[in-house]
CSV table of C-alpha atoms in Angstrom, one decimal:
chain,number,residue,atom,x,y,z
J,1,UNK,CA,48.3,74.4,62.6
J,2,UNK,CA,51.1,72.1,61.6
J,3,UNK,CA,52.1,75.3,59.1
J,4,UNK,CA,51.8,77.7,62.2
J,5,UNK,CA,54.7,75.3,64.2
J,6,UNK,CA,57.0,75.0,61.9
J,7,UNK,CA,57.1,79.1,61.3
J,8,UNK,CA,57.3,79.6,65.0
J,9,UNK,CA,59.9,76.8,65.2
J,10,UNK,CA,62.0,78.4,62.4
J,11,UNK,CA,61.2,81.9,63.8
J,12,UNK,CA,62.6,81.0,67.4
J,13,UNK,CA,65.8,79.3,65.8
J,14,UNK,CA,66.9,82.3,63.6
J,15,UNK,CA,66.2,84.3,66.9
J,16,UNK,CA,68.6,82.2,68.7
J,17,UNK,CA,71.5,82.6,65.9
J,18,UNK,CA,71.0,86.0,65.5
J,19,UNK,CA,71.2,86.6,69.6
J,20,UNK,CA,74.4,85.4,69.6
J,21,UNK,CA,75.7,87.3,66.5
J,22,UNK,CA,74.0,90.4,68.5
J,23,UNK,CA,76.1,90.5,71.7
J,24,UNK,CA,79.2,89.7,69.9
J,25,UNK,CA,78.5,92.9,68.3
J,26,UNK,CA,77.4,94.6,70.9
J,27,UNK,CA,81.2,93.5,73.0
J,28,UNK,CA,82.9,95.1,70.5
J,29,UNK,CA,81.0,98.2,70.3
J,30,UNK,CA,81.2,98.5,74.0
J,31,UNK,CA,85.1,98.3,73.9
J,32,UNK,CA,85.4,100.7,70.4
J,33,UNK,CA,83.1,103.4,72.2
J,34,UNK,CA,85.5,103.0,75.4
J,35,UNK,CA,88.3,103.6,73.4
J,36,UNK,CA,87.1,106.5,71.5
J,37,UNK,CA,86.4,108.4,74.6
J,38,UNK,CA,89.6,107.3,76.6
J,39,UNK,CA,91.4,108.9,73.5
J,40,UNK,CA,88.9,112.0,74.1
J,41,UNK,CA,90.2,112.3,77.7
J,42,UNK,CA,93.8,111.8,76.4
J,43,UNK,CA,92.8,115.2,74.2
J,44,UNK,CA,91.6,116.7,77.6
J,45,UNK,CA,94.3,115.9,80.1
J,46,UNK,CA,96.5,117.6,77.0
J,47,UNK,CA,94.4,120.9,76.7
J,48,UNK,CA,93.9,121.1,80.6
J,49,UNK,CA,97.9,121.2,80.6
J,50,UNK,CA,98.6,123.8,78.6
J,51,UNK,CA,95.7,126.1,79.3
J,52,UNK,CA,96.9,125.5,83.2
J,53,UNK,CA,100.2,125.5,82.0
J,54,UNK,CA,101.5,122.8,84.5
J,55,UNK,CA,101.7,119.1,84.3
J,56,UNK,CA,98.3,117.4,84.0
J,57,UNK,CA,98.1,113.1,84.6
J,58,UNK,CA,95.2,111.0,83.3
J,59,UNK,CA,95.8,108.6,86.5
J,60,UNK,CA,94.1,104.6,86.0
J,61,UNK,CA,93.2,102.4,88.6
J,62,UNK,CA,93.1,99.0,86.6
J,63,UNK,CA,91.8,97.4,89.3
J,64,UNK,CA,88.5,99.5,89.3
J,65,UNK,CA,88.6,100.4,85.4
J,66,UNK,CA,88.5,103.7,86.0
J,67,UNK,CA,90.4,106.8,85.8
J,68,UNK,CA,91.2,110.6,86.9
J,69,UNK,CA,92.6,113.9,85.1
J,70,UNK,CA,94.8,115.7,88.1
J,71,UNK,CA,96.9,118.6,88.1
J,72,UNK,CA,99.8,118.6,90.2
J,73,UNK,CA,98.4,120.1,93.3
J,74,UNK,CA,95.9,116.7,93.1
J,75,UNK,CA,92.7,118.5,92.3
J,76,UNK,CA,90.5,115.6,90.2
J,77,UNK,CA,89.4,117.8,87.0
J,78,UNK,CA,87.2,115.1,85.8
J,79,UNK,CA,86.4,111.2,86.5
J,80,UNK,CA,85.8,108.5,84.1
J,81,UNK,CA,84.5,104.7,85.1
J,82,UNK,CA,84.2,101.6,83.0
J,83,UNK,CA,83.4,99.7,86.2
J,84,UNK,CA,80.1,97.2,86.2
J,85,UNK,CA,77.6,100.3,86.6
J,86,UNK,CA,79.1,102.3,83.9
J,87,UNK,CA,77.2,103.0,80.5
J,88,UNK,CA,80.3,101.7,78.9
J,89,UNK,CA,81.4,98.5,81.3
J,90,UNK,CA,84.7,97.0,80.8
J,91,UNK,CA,86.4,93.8,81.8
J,92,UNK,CA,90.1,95.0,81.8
J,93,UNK,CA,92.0,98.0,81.3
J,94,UNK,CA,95.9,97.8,81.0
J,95,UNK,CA,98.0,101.0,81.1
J,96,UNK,CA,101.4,100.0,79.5
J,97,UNK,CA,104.0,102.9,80.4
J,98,UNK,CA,106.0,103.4,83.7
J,99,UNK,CA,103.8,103.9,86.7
J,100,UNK,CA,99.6,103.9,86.1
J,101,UNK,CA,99.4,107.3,84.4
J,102,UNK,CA,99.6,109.6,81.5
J,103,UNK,CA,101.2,112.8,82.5
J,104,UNK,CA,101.5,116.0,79.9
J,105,UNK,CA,103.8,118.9,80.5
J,106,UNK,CA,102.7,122.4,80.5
J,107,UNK,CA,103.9,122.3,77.3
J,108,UNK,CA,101.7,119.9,76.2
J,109,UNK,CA,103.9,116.7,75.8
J,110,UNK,CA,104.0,113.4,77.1
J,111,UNK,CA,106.1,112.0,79.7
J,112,UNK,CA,107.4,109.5,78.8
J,113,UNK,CA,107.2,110.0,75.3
J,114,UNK,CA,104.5,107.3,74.6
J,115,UNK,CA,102.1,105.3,76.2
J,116,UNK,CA,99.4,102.6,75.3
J,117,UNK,CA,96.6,101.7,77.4
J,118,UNK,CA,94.3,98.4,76.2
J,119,UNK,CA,90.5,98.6,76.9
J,120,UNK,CA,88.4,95.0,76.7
J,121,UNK,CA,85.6,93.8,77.1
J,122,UNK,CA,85.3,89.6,77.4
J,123,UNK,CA,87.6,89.2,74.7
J,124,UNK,CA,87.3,92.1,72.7
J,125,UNK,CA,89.9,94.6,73.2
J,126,UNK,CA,91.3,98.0,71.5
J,127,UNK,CA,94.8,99.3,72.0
J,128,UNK,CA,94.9,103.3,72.6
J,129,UNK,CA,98.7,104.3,71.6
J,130,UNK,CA,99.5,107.6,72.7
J,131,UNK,CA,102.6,109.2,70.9
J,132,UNK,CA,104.2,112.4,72.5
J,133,UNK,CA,102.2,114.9,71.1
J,134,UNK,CA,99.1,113.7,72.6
J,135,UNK,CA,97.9,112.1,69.2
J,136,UNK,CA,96.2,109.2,69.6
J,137,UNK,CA,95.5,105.8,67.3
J,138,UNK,CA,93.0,103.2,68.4
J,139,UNK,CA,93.8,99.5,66.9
């Protein structure tokens, strides 16, 4: 019996640690899978402006972590949201360029030439840089 409570004991303990170790991996997946398919819709927005060819915006609401791909007449192409009931839920998401949106040219650049938009998820974050061609490099 006594053998019995100390196994459980020592059972429930490595349980604990490794709970712990398990959602701080989980966090940072959650913000790397974000990223990876923000930089997806980046690729999108791009494609959707030159097979239109007119400007096309990936338009962010920070606010409600979420985002749109519009042409210029405002028809919404496609929705994304990191909000609480999301598969992917965020905490933040910080678009760093003039305004709340990427736009590409019909030709298929970026203006302005480069943008950066930060995904997180309780203290985990990735920075999405976005150079002119539409290339993008998670960090």
């Amino acid at each position: 019996m006594v053998e019995l409570a100390v196994s459980l004991a020592t059972t429930g303990v490595l349980l604990a640690m490794g709970y712990g170790a398990f959602r701080q991996y989980a966090e940072a997946a959650t913000a790397r899978k974000a990223s990876v398919q923000l930089a997806a819709d980046v690729s999108l927005t791009r494609s959707f402006a030159i097979q239109r060819r007119e400007s096309v915006s990936l338009v962010a609401n920070e606010a409600n972590r979420s985002y749109v791909i519009r042409d210029t007449a405002g028809t919404v192409l496609m929705r994304r949201d990191f909000g609480v009931g999301s598969d992917l839920p965020l905490t933040t998401v910080v678009v760093s360029t003039s305004g709340d949106s990427l736009t590409f040219n019909s030709r298929g650049l970026l203006v302005p030439s480069s943008a950066q938009v930060a995904l997180g998820r309780r203290g985990r974050s990735h920075v999405v840089r976005i150079n002119a061609l539409g290339r993008t490099t998670i960090n």
